[in-house]
Amino acid sequence: MTSQNLSTQLRALVVDDNILNRKIHERMLNGLGVECMVVANGKEAVDVHFYGQSFDLILMDKDMPIMNGIEATKELRSMGINSLIVGVSSRSMEAEIREFMEAGLNDYHVKPLTTHKLASIIHNINPNYATK
Amino acid sequence: MDVGQMQRQWLDYTRSLFIEGFLDNQFLQLQQLQDENNPEFVVEVVSLFFEDSERILKDLTFALDQQGVDFKKVDAHVHQLKGSSSSVGAQRVKNACIAFRNFCEEQNVEACLRCLQQVKQEYCLVKNKLETLFRLEQQIVAAGGSIPMMELSF
């Protein structure tokens, strides 16, 4: 993990094809003091990295059109992106979770996320990060 | 009715929505995300939910009306609606979607049509309930009061 000090702003990328989830996860992250960008599918997530953006945390939905979470995670890892990638999905079959994890996730959570779950994810990135 | 009575009415009504299973803990999450900087957050999210759901229900009706039903497409729509309803805490809509997906897997058109009716019904119910809730909130605010904080332990 990269070392952070208290004054470093954490940045997160929310990747989800569902407009409600994008809005809710963005608001939750903002409430925890994390700056956010939101995109609607895996290809957009790959593109923003291709154009030079970087993030401390990527919240990756699994089922998305154009490029899904598994493909996007594999692509980002092959591009050398080392950010924390947390998979988020409503699916909970073991085989599907394993496939998603093996694509290169650091962690996986079942949807819907709560502020509490996100706070513990943030804490893992930076235990000293001041959350509200 | 004074502000205190309106607030109690709001609390009672909200509690009933949880007890009757229309809403679940996820809705509480949304309420907790509302603050002075995001004073309309719940209404915004729920409005998005209404728009999204109505679009999906229209697409579902169309998809099930076809000569050769594409069950993959139907399932994809139901999956979307399950996700949206889950995210706002519309528990009964979510549960209706879960049942629906089982019949998609079986490729049973008749059962799917029944499920669609069920989902539409649950959606209408929760829409009415939430609109009533928002009207109560508007009345409280118009009378100079504030919306109480939910203190349910779930």
mmCIF file of C-alpha atoms in Angstrom:
data_model
loop_
_atom_site.group_PDB
_atom_site.id
_atom_site.type_symbol
_atom_site.label_atom_id
_atom_site.label_comp_id
_atom_site.label_asym_id
_atom_site.label_seq_id
_atom_site.Cartn_x
_atom_site.Cartn_y
_atom_site.Cartn_z
ATOM 1 C CA MET A 1 0.000 0.000 0.000
ATOM 2 C CA THR A 2 1.233 3.514 -0.721
ATOM 3 C CA SER A 3 1.861 5.577 2.363
ATOM 4 C CA GLN A 4 -0.549 8.435 2.902
ATOM 5 C CA ASN A 5 -0.467 11.304 5.331
ATOM 6 C CA LEU A 6 -3.524 12.937 6.827
ATOM 7 C CA SER A 7 -3.567 15.786 4.338
ATOM 8 C CA THR A 8 -3.566 13.559 1.229
ATOM 9 C CA GLN A 9 -6.954 13.475 -0.445
ATOM 10 C CA LEU A 10 -8.092 9.933 -1.220
ATOM 11 C CA ARG A 11 -9.595 9.453 -4.683
ATOM 12 C CA ALA A 12 -12.029 6.750 -5.676
ATOM 13 C CA LEU A 13 -13.502 5.549 -8.966
ATOM 14 C CA VAL A 14 -17.033 4.142 -8.887
ATOM 15 C CA VAL A 15 -17.698 1.764 -11.784
ATOM 16 C CA ASP A 16 -21.365 0.748 -12.040
ATOM 17 C CA ASP A 17 -23.959 0.639 -14.809
ATOM 18 C CA ASN A 18 -26.770 1.423 -12.381
ATOM 19 C CA ILE A 19 -27.431 5.139 -11.953
ATOM 20 C CA LEU A 20 -28.743 4.731 -8.408
ATOM 21 C CA ASN A 21 -25.649 2.881 -7.250
ATOM 22 C CA ARG A 22 -23.381 5.469 -8.823
ATOM 23 C CA LYS A 23 -25.194 8.253 -6.981
ATOM 24 C CA ILE A 24 -25.403 6.436 -3.645
ATOM 25 C CA HIS A 25 -21.815 5.156 -3.596
ATOM 26 C CA GLU A 26 -20.508 8.564 -4.643
ATOM 27 C CA ARG A 27 -22.437 10.238 -1.815
ATOM 28 C CA MET A 28 -21.233 7.652 0.696
ATOM 29 C CA LEU A 29 -17.627 8.124 -0.361
ATOM 30 C CA ASN A 30 -17.917 11.928 -0.344
ATOM 31 C CA GLY A 31 -19.386 11.674 3.140
ATOM 32 C CA LEU A 32 -16.264 9.783 4.174
ATOM 33 C CA GLY A 33 -14.098 12.565 2.755
ATOM 34 C CA VAL A 34 -13.148 10.705 -0.415
ATOM 35 C CA GLU A 35 -13.140 12.478 -3.767
ATOM 36 C CA CYS A 36 -15.005 10.530 -6.443
ATOM 37 C CA MET A 37 -15.289 9.968 -10.146
ATOM 38 C CA VAL A 38 -18.115 7.824 -11.528
ATOM 39 C CA VAL A 39 -18.241 5.838 -14.761
ATOM 40 C CA ALA A 40 -20.883 3.537 -16.206
ATOM 41 C CA ASN A 41 -18.970 0.470 -17.381
ATOM 42 C CA GLY A 42 -15.630 -1.320 -17.424
ATOM 43 C CA LYS A 43 -14.480 0.228 -20.690
ATOM 44 C CA GLU A 44 -14.900 3.747 -19.284
ATOM 45 C CA ALA A 45 -12.930 2.662 -16.213
ATOM 46 C CA VAL A 46 -10.077 1.429 -18.407
ATOM 47 C CA ASP A 47 -10.234 4.572 -20.571
ATOM 48 C CA VAL A 48 -9.877 7.006 -17.653
ATOM 49 C CA HIS A 49 -6.745 5.146 -16.582
ATOM 50 C CA PHE A 50 -5.466 5.095 -20.130
ATOM 51 C CA TYR A 51 -5.771 8.883 -20.137
ATOM 52 C CA GLY A 52 -3.651 9.152 -17.021
ATOM 53 C CA GLN A 53 -6.027 9.229 -14.052
ATOM 54 C CA SER A 54 -5.178 7.291 -10.933
ATOM 55 C CA PHE A 55 -7.170 6.349 -7.863
ATOM 56 C CA ASP A 56 -6.620 4.955 -4.387
ATOM 57 C CA LEU A 57 -9.763 2.861 -4.593
ATOM 58 C CA ILE A 58 -11.820 1.418 -7.433
ATOM 59 C CA LEU A 59 -15.302 0.126 -6.655
ATOM 60 C CA MET A 60 -15.963 -2.312 -9.485
ATOM 61 C CA ASP A 61 -19.422 -3.648 -10.224
ATOM 62 C CA LYS A 62 -19.464 -7.085 -11.816
ATOM 63 C CA ASP A 63 -22.287 -7.082 -14.347
ATOM 64 C CA MET A 64 -22.018 -4.214 -16.787
ATOM 65 C CA PRO A 65 -22.568 -3.832 -20.530
ATOM 66 C CA ILE A 66 -19.736 -3.220 -23.048
ATOM 67 C CA MET A 67 -17.041 -4.405 -20.630
ATOM 68 C CA ASN A 68 -17.914 -6.158 -17.377
ATOM 69 C CA GLY A 69 -16.098 -6.002 -14.036
ATOM 70 C CA ILE A 70 -14.081 -9.165 -14.569
ATOM 71 C CA GLU A 71 -12.744 -8.040 -17.947
ATOM 72 C CA ALA A 72 -12.065 -4.515 -16.686
ATOM 73 C CA THR A 73 -10.221 -5.757 -13.600
ATOM 74 C CA LYS A 74 -8.018 -8.040 -15.718
ATOM 75 C CA GLU A 75 -7.335 -5.196 -18.130
ATOM 76 C CA LEU A 76 -6.429 -2.728 -15.374
ATOM 77 C CA ARG A 77 -4.059 -5.203 -13.722
ATOM 78 C CA SER A 78 -2.400 -5.943 -17.024
ATOM 79 C CA MET A 79 -1.920 -2.179 -17.465
ATOM 80 C CA GLY A 80 0.005 -2.223 -14.198
ATOM 81 C CA ILE A 81 -2.676 -0.520 -12.117
ATOM 82 C CA ASN A 82 -2.024 -1.397 -8.474
ATOM 83 C CA SER A 83 -4.888 0.502 -6.880
ATOM 84 C CA LEU A 84 -7.143 -1.250 -4.409
ATOM 85 C CA ILE A 85 -9.920 -2.783 -6.506
ATOM 86 C CA VAL A 86 -12.978 -3.839 -4.542
ATOM 87 C CA GLY A 87 -15.524 -5.899 -6.427
ATOM 88 C CA VAL A 88 -19.166 -5.184 -5.713
ATOM 89 C CA SER A 89 -21.988 -7.387 -6.895
ATOM 90 C CA SER A 90 -25.433 -8.624 -6.048
ATOM 91 C CA ARG A 91 -24.473 -12.092 -7.258
ATOM 92 C CA SER A 92 -23.256 -14.315 -4.483
ATOM 93 C CA MET A 93 -22.553 -17.699 -6.066
ATOM 94 C CA GLU A 94 -19.182 -18.968 -4.927
ATOM 95 C CA ALA A 95 -17.949 -19.800 -8.412
ATOM 96 C CA GLU A 96 -18.771 -16.316 -9.667
ATOM 97 C CA ILE A 97 -17.106 -14.630 -6.695
ATOM 98 C CA ARG A 98 -13.991 -16.755 -7.199
ATOM 99 C CA GLU A 99 -13.845 -15.860 -10.887
ATOM 100 C CA PHE A 100 -14.154 -12.167 -10.017
ATOM 101 C CA MET A 101 -11.481 -12.381 -7.289
ATOM 102 C CA GLU A 102 -9.119 -14.230 -9.631
ATOM 103 C CA ALA A 103 -9.411 -11.394 -12.141
ATOM 104 C CA GLY A 104 -7.347 -9.340 -9.692
ATOM 105 C CA LEU A 105 -9.599 -7.970 -6.960
ATOM 106 C CA ASN A 106 -8.238 -7.116 -3.531
ATOM 107 C CA ASP A 107 -11.618 -7.633 -1.906
ATOM 108 C CA TYR A 108 -15.270 -8.307 -2.653
ATOM 109 C CA HIS A 109 -18.494 -7.056 -1.096
ATOM 110 C CA VAL A 110 -22.121 -7.895 -1.699
ATOM 111 C CA LYS A 111 -24.400 -5.056 -2.798
ATOM 112 C CA PRO A 112 -25.807 -2.859 -1.474
ATOM 113 C CA LEU A 113 -22.861 -1.227 0.211
ATOM 114 C CA THR A 114 -23.264 0.643 3.464
ATOM 115 C CA THR A 115 -21.287 3.594 4.796
ATOM 116 C CA HIS A 116 -19.957 1.258 7.479
ATOM 117 C CA LYS A 117 -18.537 -1.226 4.918
ATOM 118 C CA LEU A 118 -16.977 1.606 2.924
ATOM 119 C CA ALA A 119 -15.461 3.111 6.063
ATOM 120 C CA SER A 120 -13.718 -0.194 6.817
ATOM 121 C CA ILE A 121 -12.459 -0.393 3.209
ATOM 122 C CA ILE A 122 -11.059 3.155 3.494
ATOM 123 C CA HIS A 123 -9.523 2.279 6.830
ATOM 124 C CA ASN A 124 -7.606 -0.547 5.139
ATOM 125 C CA ILE A 125 -6.120 1.911 2.650
ATOM 126 C CA ASN A 126 -5.159 4.409 5.294
ATOM 127 C CA PRO A 127 -5.812 3.681 8.979
ATOM 128 C CA ASN A 128 -5.165 7.324 9.798
ATOM 129 C CA TYR A 129 -7.565 8.749 7.225
ATOM 130 C CA ALA A 130 -9.904 11.129 8.979
ATOM 131 C CA THR A 131 -13.442 10.022 8.169
ATOM 132 C CA LYS A 132 -16.514 11.883 9.418
ATOM 133 C CA MET B 1 -52.139 19.966 13.352
ATOM 134 C CA ASP B 2 -49.049 21.414 14.978
ATOM 135 C CA VAL B 3 -45.486 20.582 13.980
ATOM 136 C CA GLY B 4 -45.054 18.100 16.851
ATOM 137 C CA GLN B 5 -48.126 16.147 15.767
ATOM 138 C CA MET B 6 -46.963 16.160 12.131
ATOM 139 C CA GLN B 7 -43.552 14.862 13.188
ATOM 140 C CA ARG B 8 -45.130 12.062 15.225
ATOM 141 C CA GLN B 9 -47.346 11.209 12.265
ATOM 142 C CA TRP B 10 -44.242 11.062 10.039
ATOM 143 C CA LEU B 11 -42.440 8.804 12.509
ATOM 144 C CA ASP B 12 -45.448 6.476 12.836
ATOM 145 C CA TYR B 13 -45.878 6.311 9.074
ATOM 146 C CA THR B 14 -42.189 5.619 8.442
ATOM 147 C CA ARG B 15 -42.127 2.918 11.114
ATOM 148 C CA SER B 16 -45.161 1.245 9.542
ATOM 149 C CA LEU B 17 -43.405 1.102 6.179
ATOM 150 C CA PHE B 18 -40.556 -0.832 7.790
ATOM 151 C CA ILE B 19 -42.817 -3.092 9.810
ATOM 152 C CA GLU B 20 -44.927 -3.926 6.759
ATOM 153 C CA GLY B 21 -41.770 -4.725 4.816
ATOM 154 C CA PHE B 22 -42.107 -2.023 2.167
ATOM 155 C CA LEU B 23 -38.741 -0.589 3.179
ATOM 156 C CA ASP B 24 -35.621 -2.151 4.651
ATOM 157 C CA ASN B 25 -32.374 -1.018 6.241
ATOM 158 C CA GLN B 26 -31.001 0.299 2.976
ATOM 159 C CA PHE B 27 -33.592 3.112 3.070
ATOM 160 C CA LEU B 28 -32.226 4.079 6.512
ATOM 161 C CA GLN B 29 -28.786 4.257 4.896
ATOM 162 C CA LEU B 30 -30.177 6.783 2.410
ATOM 163 C CA GLN B 31 -31.734 8.890 5.172
ATOM 164 C CA GLN B 32 -28.420 8.949 6.993
ATOM 165 C CA LEU B 33 -26.738 10.282 3.857
ATOM 166 C CA GLN B 34 -29.029 13.331 3.900
ATOM 167 C CA ASP B 35 -27.598 16.370 5.659
ATOM 168 C CA GLU B 36 -27.390 20.177 5.372
ATOM 169 C CA ASN B 37 -25.100 19.833 2.344
ATOM 170 C CA ASN B 38 -27.358 17.237 0.712
ATOM 171 C CA PRO B 39 -30.804 18.228 1.993
ATOM 172 C CA GLU B 40 -32.765 16.590 -0.838
ATOM 173 C CA PHE B 41 -30.724 13.423 -1.158
ATOM 174 C CA VAL B 42 -33.476 10.910 -0.366
ATOM 175 C CA VAL B 43 -35.996 12.554 -2.698
ATOM 176 C CA GLU B 44 -33.368 12.706 -5.460
ATOM 177 C CA VAL B 45 -32.474 9.049 -5.142
ATOM 178 C CA VAL B 46 -36.096 7.930 -4.905
ATOM 179 C CA SER B 47 -37.015 10.057 -7.950
ATOM 180 C CA LEU B 48 -34.243 8.331 -9.888
ATOM 181 C CA PHE B 49 -35.629 5.018 -8.691
ATOM 182 C CA PHE B 50 -39.109 5.916 -9.978
ATOM 183 C CA GLU B 51 -37.732 6.948 -13.394
ATOM 184 C CA ASP B 52 -35.490 3.903 -13.668
ATOM 185 C CA SER B 53 -38.224 1.493 -12.586
ATOM 186 C CA GLU B 54 -40.834 2.866 -14.938
ATOM 187 C CA ARG B 55 -38.420 2.550 -17.842
ATOM 188 C CA ILE B 56 -37.568 -1.036 -16.914
ATOM 189 C CA LEU B 57 -41.218 -2.030 -16.392
ATOM 190 C CA LYS B 58 -42.050 -0.665 -19.838
ATOM 191 C CA ASP B 59 -39.156 -2.641 -21.370
ATOM 192 C CA LEU B 60 -40.270 -5.781 -19.508
ATOM 193 C CA THR B 61 -43.833 -5.466 -20.743
ATOM 194 C CA PHE B 62 -42.546 -5.108 -24.299
ATOM 195 C CA ALA B 63 -40.123 -8.023 -24.005
ATOM 196 C CA LEU B 64 -42.782 -10.391 -22.648
ATOM 197 C CA ASP B 65 -45.204 -9.322 -25.360
ATOM 198 C CA GLN B 66 -43.000 -10.690 -28.147
ATOM 199 C CA GLN B 67 -43.826 -13.826 -30.155
ATOM 200 C CA GLY B 68 -40.534 -15.423 -29.237
ATOM 201 C CA VAL B 69 -39.676 -14.190 -25.754
ATOM 202 C CA ASP B 70 -35.985 -13.490 -25.223
ATOM 203 C CA PHE B 71 -35.631 -14.710 -21.639
ATOM 204 C CA LYS B 72 -32.047 -13.516 -21.405
ATOM 205 C CA LYS B 73 -33.250 -10.010 -22.055
ATOM 206 C CA VAL B 74 -36.143 -10.356 -19.627
ATOM 207 C CA ASP B 75 -33.761 -11.656 -16.968
ATOM 208 C CA ALA B 76 -31.372 -8.767 -17.583
ATOM 209 C CA HIS B 77 -34.173 -6.244 -17.063
ATOM 210 C CA VAL B 78 -35.347 -7.950 -13.882
ATOM 211 C CA HIS B 79 -31.753 -8.031 -12.623
ATOM 212 C CA GLN B 80 -31.553 -4.262 -13.149
ATOM 213 C CA LEU B 81 -34.802 -3.673 -11.291
ATOM 214 C CA LYS B 82 -33.715 -5.965 -8.479
ATOM 215 C CA GLY B 83 -30.520 -3.936 -8.180
ATOM 216 C CA SER B 84 -32.291 -0.595 -8.135
ATOM 217 C CA SER B 85 -34.957 -1.643 -5.658
ATOM 218 C CA SER B 86 -32.313 -3.207 -3.439
ATOM 219 C CA SER B 87 -30.263 0.002 -3.484
ATOM 220 C CA VAL B 88 -33.136 2.199 -2.296
ATOM 221 C CA GLY B 89 -34.450 -0.315 0.204
ATOM 222 C CA ALA B 90 -37.681 -1.156 -1.639
ATOM 223 C CA GLN B 91 -37.751 -4.629 -0.129
ATOM 224 C CA ARG B 92 -41.016 -5.989 -1.505
ATOM 225 C CA VAL B 93 -40.146 -4.939 -5.051
ATOM 226 C CA LYS B 94 -36.754 -6.589 -4.647
ATOM 227 C CA ASN B 95 -38.323 -9.820 -3.385
ATOM 228 C CA ALA B 96 -40.805 -9.844 -6.261
ATOM 229 C CA CYS B 97 -37.836 -9.534 -8.641
ATOM 230 C CA ILE B 98 -36.071 -12.466 -7.013
ATOM 231 C CA ALA B 99 -39.139 -14.672 -7.570
ATOM 232 C CA PHE B 100 -39.402 -13.360 -11.127
ATOM 233 C CA ARG B 101 -35.844 -14.407 -11.983
ATOM 234 C CA ASN B 102 -36.564 -18.002 -10.988
ATOM 235 C CA PHE B 103 -39.326 -18.181 -13.605
ATOM 236 C CA CYS B 104 -37.076 -16.558 -16.215
ATOM 237 C CA GLU B 105 -34.676 -19.435 -15.659
ATOM 238 C CA GLU B 106 -37.527 -21.878 -16.229
ATOM 239 C CA GLN B 107 -38.490 -19.943 -19.371
ATOM 240 C CA ASN B 108 -42.101 -19.988 -18.273
ATOM 241 C CA VAL B 109 -43.955 -17.171 -20.076
ATOM 242 C CA GLU B 110 -47.218 -17.458 -18.146
ATOM 243 C CA ALA B 111 -45.458 -17.401 -14.804
ATOM 244 C CA CYS B 112 -43.310 -14.475 -15.929
ATOM 245 C CA LEU B 113 -46.388 -12.497 -16.892
ATOM 246 C CA ARG B 114 -47.830 -13.155 -13.437
ATOM 247 C CA CYS B 115 -44.552 -12.066 -11.862
ATOM 248 C CA LEU B 116 -44.553 -8.894 -13.914
ATOM 249 C CA GLN B 117 -48.012 -8.079 -12.560
ATOM 250 C CA GLN B 118 -46.760 -8.738 -9.051
ATOM 251 C CA VAL B 119 -43.720 -6.513 -9.510
ATOM 252 C CA LYS B 120 -45.853 -3.722 -10.992
ATOM 253 C CA GLN B 121 -48.217 -3.979 -8.043
ATOM 254 C CA GLU B 122 -45.445 -3.822 -5.467
ATOM 255 C CA TYR B 123 -43.847 -0.933 -7.314
ATOM 256 C CA CYS B 124 -47.120 1.038 -7.344
ATOM 257 C CA LEU B 125 -47.629 0.377 -3.654
ATOM 258 C CA VAL B 126 -44.184 1.545 -2.595
ATOM 259 C CA LYS B 127 -44.372 4.539 -4.938
ATOM 260 C CA ASN B 128 -47.611 5.668 -3.292
ATOM 261 C CA LYS B 129 -46.190 5.099 0.180
ATOM 262 C CA LEU B 130 -43.032 7.082 -0.550
ATOM 263 C CA GLU B 131 -44.960 9.917 -2.189
ATOM 264 C CA THR B 132 -47.161 10.087 0.909
ATOM 265 C CA LEU B 133 -44.048 10.149 3.083
ATOM 266 C CA PHE B 134 -42.540 13.010 1.066
ATOM 267 C CA ARG B 135 -45.822 14.964 1.268
ATOM 268 C CA LEU B 136 -45.739 14.612 5.066
ATOM 269 C CA GLU B 137 -42.146 15.882 5.036
ATOM 270 C CA GLN B 138 -43.102 18.881 2.915
ATOM 271 C CA GLN B 139 -45.900 19.726 5.362
ATOM 272 C CA ILE B 140 -43.494 19.583 8.313
ATOM 273 C CA VAL B 141 -40.940 21.793 6.583
ATOM 274 C CA ALA B 142 -43.648 24.229 5.429
ATOM 275 C CA ALA B 143 -44.807 24.544 9.028
ATOM 276 C CA GLY B 144 -41.267 25.438 10.061
ATOM 277 C CA GLY B 145 -40.317 22.064 11.523
ATOM 278 C CA SER B 146 -37.566 19.605 10.684
ATOM 279 C CA ILE B 147 -37.712 15.935 9.724
ATOM 280 C CA PRO B 148 -37.037 13.742 12.770
ATOM 281 C CA MET B 149 -34.023 11.429 12.727
ATOM 282 C CA MET B 150 -35.002 7.784 12.440
ATOM 283 C CA GLU B 151 -34.026 5.835 15.513
ATOM 284 C CA LEU B 152 -35.005 2.338 14.548
ATOM 285 C CA SER B 153 -32.783 -0.501 15.603
ATOM 286 C CA PHE B 154 -32.668 -3.123 12.911
#
